CSV table of C-alpha atoms in Angstrom, one decimal:
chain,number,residue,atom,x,y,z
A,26,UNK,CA,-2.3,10.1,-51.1
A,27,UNK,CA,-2.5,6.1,-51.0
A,28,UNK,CA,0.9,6.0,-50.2
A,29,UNK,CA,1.0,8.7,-47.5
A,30,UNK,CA,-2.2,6.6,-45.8
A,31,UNK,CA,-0.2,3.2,-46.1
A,32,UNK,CA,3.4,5.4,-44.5
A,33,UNK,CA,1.0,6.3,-41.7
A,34,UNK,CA,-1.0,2.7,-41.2
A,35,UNK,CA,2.6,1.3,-40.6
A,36,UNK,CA,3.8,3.9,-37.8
A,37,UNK,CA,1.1,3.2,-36.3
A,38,UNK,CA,1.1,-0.8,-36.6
A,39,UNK,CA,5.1,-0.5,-35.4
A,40,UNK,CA,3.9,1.6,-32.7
A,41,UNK,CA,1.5,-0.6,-31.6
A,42,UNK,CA,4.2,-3.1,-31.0
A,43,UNK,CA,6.1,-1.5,-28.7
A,44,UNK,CA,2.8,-1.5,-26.5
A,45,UNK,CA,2.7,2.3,-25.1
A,46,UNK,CA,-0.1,3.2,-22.2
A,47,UNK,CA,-1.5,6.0,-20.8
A,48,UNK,CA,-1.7,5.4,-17.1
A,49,UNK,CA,-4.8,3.7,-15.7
A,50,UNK,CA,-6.0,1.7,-12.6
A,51,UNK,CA,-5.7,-2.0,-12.4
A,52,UNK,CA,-6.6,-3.2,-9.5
A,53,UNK,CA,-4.8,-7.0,-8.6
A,54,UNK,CA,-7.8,-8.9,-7.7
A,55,UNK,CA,-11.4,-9.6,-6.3
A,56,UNK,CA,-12.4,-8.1,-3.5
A,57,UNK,CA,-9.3,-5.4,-3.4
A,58,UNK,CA,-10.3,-2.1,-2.2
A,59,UNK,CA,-9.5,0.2,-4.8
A,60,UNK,CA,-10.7,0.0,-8.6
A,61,UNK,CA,-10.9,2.4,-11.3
A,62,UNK,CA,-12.1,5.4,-11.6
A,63,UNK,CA,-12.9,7.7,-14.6
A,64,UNK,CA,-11.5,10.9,-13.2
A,65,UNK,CA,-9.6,10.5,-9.9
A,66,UNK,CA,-7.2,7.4,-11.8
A,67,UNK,CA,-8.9,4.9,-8.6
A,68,UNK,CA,-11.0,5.7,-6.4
A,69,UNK,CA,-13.4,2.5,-4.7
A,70,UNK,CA,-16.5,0.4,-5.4
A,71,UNK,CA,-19.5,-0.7,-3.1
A,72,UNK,CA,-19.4,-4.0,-1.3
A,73,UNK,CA,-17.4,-5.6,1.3
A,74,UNK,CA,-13.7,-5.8,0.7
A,75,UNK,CA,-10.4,-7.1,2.3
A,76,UNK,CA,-8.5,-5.0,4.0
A,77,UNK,CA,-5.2,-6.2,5.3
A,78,UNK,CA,-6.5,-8.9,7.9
A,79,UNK,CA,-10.0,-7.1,8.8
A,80,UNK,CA,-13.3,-6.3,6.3
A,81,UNK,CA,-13.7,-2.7,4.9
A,82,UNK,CA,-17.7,-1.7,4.1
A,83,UNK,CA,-17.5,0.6,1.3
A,84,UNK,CA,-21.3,2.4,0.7
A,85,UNK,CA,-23.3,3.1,-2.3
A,86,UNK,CA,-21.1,6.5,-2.7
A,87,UNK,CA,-17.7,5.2,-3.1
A,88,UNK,CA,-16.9,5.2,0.8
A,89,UNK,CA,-16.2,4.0,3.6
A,90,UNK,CA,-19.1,5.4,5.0
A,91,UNK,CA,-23.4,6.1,3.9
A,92,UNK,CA,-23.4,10.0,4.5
A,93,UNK,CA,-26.6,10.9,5.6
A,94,UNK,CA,-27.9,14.0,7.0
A,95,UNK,CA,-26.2,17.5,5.9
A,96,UNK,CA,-24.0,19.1,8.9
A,97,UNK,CA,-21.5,16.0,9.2
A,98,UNK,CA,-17.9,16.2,9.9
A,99,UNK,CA,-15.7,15.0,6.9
A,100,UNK,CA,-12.3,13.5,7.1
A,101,UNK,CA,-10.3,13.5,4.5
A,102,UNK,CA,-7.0,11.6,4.1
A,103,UNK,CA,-5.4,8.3,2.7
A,104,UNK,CA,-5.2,4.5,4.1
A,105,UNK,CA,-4.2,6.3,7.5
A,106,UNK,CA,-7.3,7.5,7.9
A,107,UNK,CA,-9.3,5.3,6.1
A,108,UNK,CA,-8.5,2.7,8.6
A,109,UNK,CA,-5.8,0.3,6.1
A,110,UNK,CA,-6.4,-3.1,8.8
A,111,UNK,CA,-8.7,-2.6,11.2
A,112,UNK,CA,-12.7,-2.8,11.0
A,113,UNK,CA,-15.2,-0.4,10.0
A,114,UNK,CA,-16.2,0.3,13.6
A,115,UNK,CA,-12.5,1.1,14.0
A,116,UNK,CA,-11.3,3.9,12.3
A,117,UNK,CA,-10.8,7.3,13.7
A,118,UNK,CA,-14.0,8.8,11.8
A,119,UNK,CA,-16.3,6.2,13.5
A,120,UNK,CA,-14.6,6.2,16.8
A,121,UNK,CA,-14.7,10.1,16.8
A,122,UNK,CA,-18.4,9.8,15.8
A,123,UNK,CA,-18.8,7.8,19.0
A,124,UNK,CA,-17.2,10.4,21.2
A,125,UNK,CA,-18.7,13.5,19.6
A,126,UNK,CA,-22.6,12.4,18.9
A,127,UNK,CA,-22.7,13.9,15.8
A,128,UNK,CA,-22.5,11.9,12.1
A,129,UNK,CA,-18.5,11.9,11.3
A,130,UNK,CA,-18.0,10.7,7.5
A,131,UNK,CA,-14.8,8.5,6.4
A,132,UNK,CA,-14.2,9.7,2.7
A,133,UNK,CA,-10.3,8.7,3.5
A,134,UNK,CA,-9.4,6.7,0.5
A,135,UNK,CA,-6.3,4.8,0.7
A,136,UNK,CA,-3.6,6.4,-1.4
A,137,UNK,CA,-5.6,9.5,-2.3
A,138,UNK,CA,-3.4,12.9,-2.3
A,139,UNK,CA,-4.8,16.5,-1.8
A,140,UNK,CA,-5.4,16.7,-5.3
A,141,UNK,CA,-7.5,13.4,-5.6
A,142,UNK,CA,-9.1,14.6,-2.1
A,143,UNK,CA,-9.7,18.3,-3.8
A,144,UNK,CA,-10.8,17.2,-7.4
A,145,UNK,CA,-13.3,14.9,-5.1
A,146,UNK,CA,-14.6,17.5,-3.0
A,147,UNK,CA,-15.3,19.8,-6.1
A,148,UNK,CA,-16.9,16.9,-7.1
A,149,UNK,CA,-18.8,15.3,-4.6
A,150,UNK,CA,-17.9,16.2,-0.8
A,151,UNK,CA,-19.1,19.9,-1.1
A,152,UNK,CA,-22.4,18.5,-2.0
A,153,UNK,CA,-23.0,16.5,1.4
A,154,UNK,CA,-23.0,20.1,3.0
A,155,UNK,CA,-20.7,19.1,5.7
A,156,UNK,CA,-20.2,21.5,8.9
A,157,UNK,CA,-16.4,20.8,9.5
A,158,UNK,CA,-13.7,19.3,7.6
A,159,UNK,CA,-10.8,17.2,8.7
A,160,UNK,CA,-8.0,17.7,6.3
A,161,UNK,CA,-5.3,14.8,6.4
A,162,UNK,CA,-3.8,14.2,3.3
A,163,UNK,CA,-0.3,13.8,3.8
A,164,UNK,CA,2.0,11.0,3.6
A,165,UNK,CA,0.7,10.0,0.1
A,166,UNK,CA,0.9,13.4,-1.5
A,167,UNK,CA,5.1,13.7,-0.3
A,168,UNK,CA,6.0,10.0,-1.4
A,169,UNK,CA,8.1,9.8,-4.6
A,170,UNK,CA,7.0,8.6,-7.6
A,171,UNK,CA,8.1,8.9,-11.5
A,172,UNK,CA,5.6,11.3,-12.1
A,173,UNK,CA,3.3,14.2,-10.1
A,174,UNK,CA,-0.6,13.4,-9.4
A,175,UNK,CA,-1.0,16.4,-11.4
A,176,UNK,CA,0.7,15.5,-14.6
A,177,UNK,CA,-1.1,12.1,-14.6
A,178,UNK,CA,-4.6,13.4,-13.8
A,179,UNK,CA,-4.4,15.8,-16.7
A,180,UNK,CA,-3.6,12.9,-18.8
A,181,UNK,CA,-6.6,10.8,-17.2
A,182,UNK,CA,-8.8,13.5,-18.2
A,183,UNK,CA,-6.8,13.5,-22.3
A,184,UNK,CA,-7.5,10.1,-22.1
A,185,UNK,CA,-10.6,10.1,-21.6
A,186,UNK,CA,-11.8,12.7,-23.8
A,187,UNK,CA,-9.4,12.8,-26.7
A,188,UNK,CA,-10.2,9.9,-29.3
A,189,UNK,CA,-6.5,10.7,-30.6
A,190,UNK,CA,-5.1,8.8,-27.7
A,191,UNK,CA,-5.8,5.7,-28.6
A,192,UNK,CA,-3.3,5.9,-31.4
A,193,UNK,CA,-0.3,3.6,-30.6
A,194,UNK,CA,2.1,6.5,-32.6
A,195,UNK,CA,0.9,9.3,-30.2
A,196,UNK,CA,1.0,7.7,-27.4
A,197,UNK,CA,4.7,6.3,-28.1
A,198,UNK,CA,5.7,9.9,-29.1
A,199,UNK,CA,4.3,11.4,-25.8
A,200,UNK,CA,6.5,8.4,-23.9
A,201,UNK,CA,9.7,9.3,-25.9
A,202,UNK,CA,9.2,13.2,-25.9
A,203,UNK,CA,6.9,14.4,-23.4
A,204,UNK,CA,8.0,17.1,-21.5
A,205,UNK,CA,7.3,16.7,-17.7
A,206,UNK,CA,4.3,18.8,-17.0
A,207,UNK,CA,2.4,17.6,-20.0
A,208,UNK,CA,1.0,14.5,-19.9
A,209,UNK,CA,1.9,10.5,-19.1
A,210,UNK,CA,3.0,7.6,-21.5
A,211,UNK,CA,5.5,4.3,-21.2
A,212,UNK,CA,6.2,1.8,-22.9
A,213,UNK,CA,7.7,-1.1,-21.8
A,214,UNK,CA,10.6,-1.0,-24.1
A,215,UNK,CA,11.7,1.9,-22.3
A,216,UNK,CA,13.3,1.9,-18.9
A,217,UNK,CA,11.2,2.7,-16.0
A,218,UNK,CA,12.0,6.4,-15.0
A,219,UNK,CA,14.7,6.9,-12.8
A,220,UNK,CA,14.5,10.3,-11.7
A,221,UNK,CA,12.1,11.0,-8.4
A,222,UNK,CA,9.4,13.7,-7.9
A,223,UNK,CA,6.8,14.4,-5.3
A,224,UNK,CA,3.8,12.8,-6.1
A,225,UNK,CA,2.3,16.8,-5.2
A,226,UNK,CA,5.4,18.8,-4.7
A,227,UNK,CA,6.0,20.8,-1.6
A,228,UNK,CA,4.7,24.4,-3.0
A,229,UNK,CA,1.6,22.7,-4.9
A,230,UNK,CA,0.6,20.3,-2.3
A,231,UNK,CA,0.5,24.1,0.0
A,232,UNK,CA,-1.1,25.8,-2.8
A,233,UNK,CA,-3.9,22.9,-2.8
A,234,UNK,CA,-4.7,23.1,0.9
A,235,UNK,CA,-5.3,27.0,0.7
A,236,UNK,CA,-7.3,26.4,-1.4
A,237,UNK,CA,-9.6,23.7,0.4
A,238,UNK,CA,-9.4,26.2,3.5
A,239,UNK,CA,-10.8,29.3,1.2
A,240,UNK,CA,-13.4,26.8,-0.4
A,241,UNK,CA,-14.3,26.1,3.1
A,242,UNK,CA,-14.8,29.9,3.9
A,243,UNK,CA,-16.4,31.0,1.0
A,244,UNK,CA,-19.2,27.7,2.0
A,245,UNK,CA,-19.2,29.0,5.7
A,246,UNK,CA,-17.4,25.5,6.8
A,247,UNK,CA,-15.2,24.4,9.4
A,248,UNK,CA,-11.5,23.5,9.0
A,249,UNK,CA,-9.2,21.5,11.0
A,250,UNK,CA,-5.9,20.0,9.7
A,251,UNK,CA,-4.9,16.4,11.2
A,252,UNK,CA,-1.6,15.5,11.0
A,253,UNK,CA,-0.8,11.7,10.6
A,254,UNK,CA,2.2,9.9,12.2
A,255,UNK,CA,4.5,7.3,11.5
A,256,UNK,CA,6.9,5.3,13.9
A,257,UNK,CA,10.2,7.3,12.9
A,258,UNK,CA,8.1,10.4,14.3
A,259,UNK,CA,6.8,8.6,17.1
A,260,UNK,CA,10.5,8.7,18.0
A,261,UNK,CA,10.6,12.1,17.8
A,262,UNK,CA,13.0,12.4,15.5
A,263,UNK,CA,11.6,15.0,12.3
A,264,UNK,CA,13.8,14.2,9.2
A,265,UNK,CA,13.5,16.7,6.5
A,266,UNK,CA,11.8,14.4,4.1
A,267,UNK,CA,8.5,14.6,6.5
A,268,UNK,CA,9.4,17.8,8.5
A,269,UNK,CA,9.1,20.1,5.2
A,270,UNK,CA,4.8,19.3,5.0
A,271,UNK,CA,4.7,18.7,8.2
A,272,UNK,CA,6.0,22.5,9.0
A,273,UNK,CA,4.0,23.6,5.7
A,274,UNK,CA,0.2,22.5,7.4
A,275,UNK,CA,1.6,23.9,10.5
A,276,UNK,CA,2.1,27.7,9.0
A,277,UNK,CA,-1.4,26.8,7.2
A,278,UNK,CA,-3.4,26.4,10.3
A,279,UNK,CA,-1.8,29.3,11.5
A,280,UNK,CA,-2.0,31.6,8.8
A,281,UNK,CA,-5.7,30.6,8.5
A,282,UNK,CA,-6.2,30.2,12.4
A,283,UNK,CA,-7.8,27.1,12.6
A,284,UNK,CA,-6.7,24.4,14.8
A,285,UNK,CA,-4.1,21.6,13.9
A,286,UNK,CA,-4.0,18.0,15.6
A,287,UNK,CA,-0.6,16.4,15.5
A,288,UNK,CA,-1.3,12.3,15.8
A,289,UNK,CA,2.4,12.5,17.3
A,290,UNK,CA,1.3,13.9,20.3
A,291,UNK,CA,-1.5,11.3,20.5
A,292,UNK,CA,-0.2,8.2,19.6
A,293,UNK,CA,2.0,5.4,21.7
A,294,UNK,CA,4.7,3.4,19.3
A,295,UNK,CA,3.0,0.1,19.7
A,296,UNK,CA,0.0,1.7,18.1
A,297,UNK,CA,0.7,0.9,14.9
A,298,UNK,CA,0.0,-1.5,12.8
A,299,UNK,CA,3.2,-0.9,10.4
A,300,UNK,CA,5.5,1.9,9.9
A,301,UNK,CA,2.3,4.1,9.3
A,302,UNK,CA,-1.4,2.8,9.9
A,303,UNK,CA,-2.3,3.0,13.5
A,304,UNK,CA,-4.3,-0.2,15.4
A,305,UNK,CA,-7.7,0.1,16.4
A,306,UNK,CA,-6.4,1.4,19.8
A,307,UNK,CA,-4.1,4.0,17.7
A,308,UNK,CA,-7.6,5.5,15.7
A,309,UNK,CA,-9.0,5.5,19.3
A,310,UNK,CA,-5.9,7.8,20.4
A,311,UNK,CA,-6.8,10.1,17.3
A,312,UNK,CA,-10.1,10.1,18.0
A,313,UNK,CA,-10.1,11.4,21.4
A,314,UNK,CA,-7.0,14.1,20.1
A,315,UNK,CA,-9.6,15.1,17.9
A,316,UNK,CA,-12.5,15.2,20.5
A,317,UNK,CA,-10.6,17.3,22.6
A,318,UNK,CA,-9.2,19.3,20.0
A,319,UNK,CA,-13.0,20.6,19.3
A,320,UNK,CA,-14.0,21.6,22.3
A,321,UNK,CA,-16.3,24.5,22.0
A,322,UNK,CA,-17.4,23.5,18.5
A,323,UNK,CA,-19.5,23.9,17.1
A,324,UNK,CA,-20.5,26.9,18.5
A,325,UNK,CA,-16.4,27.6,17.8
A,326,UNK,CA,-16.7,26.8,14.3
A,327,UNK,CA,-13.2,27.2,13.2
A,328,UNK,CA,-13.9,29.0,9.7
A,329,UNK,CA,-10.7,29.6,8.1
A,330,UNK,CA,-9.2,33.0,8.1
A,331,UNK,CA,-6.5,34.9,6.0
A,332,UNK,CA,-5.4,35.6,2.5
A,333,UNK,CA,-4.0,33.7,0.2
A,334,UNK,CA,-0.7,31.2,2.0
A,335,UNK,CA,2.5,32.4,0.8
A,336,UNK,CA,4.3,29.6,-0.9
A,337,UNK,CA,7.2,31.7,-2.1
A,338,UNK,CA,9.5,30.6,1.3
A,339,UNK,CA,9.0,27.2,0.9
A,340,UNK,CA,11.8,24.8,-0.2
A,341,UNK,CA,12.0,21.1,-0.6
A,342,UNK,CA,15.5,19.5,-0.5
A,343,UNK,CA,14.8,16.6,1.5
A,344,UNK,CA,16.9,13.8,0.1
A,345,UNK,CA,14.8,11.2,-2.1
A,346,UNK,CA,13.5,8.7,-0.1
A,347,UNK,CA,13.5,5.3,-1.7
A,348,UNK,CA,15.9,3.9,-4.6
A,349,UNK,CA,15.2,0.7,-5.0
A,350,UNK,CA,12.9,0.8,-8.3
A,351,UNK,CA,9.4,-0.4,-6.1
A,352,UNK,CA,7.7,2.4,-7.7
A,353,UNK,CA,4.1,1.7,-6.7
A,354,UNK,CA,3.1,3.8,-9.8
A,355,UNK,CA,4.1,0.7,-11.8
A,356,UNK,CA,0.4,-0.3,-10.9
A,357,UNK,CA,-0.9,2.2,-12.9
A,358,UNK,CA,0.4,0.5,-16.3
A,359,UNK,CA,0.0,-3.6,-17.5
A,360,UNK,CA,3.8,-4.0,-17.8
């Protein structure tokens, strides 16, 4: 028995040699926006933060926003919406709040997917008792990365639970033979994986926003979807890497007869800030999109309709984006 104790003390010192992590959130400074979070992998922290050349405000509830009274609009979404570089005053949720009179909250968080976005509403966002929701979350969901949102949020939540984890033999075990779909190690003595997924592949990322429009019914809440832009669609060019979600929240509005506001349609090319965050005069385009958008609400108020979305037609075989090994994912782990 001694000797089977000592056998297994050494795996595990050897293991512990070679480093292996579970992913977590490591943010790369003070005053950065996002920081850990026990369930959503990062998520953000009260206080005044930098953000890209302007000063984000981020409230006692982890946004960029105080919610106050129940019947708000919510907008959902990633740095897009969030307003990555411009001021609080800014974004598209306040300027839209300006326009419409009523209390608009931001609970865009940069990099968030539809499942981050979902797990959150679940969590929190229900619980403000909003009248409407603005559903955004897009170009974070179809970027690429080594693994899917969903494989390393399952692990998050093994991590956090499962004492077993914190062995150095299991958790080089699960980075050697982990099937994809279970959960997440590495180790820097392997290479960094080479082979490209969805962060939230094309059928699951549909699946996940049916099922925010039939939470929304079931609560007697609003729906609109709000489709960001970049500067290769400002061109109006559509290449299949983008046009396969893009056409996937279009059949969703339709099949649940709620209204859809393409930023494409609203935007001018010199109203971004990059390839993908609008200026201040860019959220104002979006803004008044919106406004217009919901005329008639909320006496109109856009309940979704309509079964549950067919995913079975849809197909992703865009090409993989990126190749160059800048996997932002990387963050995720100490190497």
């Amino acid at each position: 028995m001694a000797g089977v104790v000592t056998a297994l003390v050494c795996v595990e010192l050897a293991a512990r040699l070679a480093r292996p992590e579970l992913p977590a959130w490591r943010p790369e400074g003070e005053g950065m926006v996002l920081t850990a979070h026990p369930t959503l992998i990062w998520g953000m922290s009260p206080g005044v933060k930098l953000n890209a050349g302007a000063m984000a405000t981020i409230g006692s509830t982890g946004l960029r926003d105080e919610p106050g009274d129940p019947g708000a609009i919510l907008v959902l979404g990633d740095s897009a919406l969030f307003g990555h570089g411009v001021e609080d005053d800014e974004t598209l949720p306040a300027q839209l709040e300006a326009l419409m009179g009523v209390e608009v909250i931001n609970a865009a968080v940069p990099g968030y997917s539809i499942e981050q976005a979902l797990l959150w509403m679940e969590d929190q966002g229900w619980g403000l008792s909003p009248s409407l929701v603005l559903a955004g979350c897009l170009w974070s969901g179809n970027a690429w990365g080594a693994w899917t949102d969903e494989e390393l949020l399952r692990t998050r939540r093994l991590g956090r639970w499962n004492p077993l984890v914190h062995s150095g033999a299991l958790k080089l075990l699960v980075a050697w033979a982990a099937p994809k779909g279970s959960v997440v190690a590495w180790t820097p003595t392997l290479d960094w994986p080479e082979d490209k997924v969805r962060r939230v592949p094309l059928k699951r990322w549909a699946e996940l926003n049916d099922a925010l429009a039939h939470q929304a019914a079931d609560r007697g809440v609003g729906l609109v979807f709000l489709q960001p832009t970049n500067d290769v669609l400002l061109t109006g060019d559509r290449p299949l890497q983008w046009a396969v979600y893009l056409d996937a929240m279009e059949a969703l509005a339709a099949h649940h007869d709620v209204p859809l506001v393409a930023l494409s349609d609203a935007l001018a090319p010199d109203q971004l800030l990059d390839r993908m965050h609008p200026t201040a005069e860019g959220h104002t385009a979006g803004a008044l999109a919106v406004q217009a958008a919901l005329q008639g609400w909320p006496e109109q108020l856009h309940l979704p309709s309509g079964g549950v979305f067919d995913t079975s037609s849809l197909v992703d075989e865009a090409p993989l984006g990126w190749r160059d090994g800048t996997d932002p994912q990387r963050s995720l782990f100490s190497e």
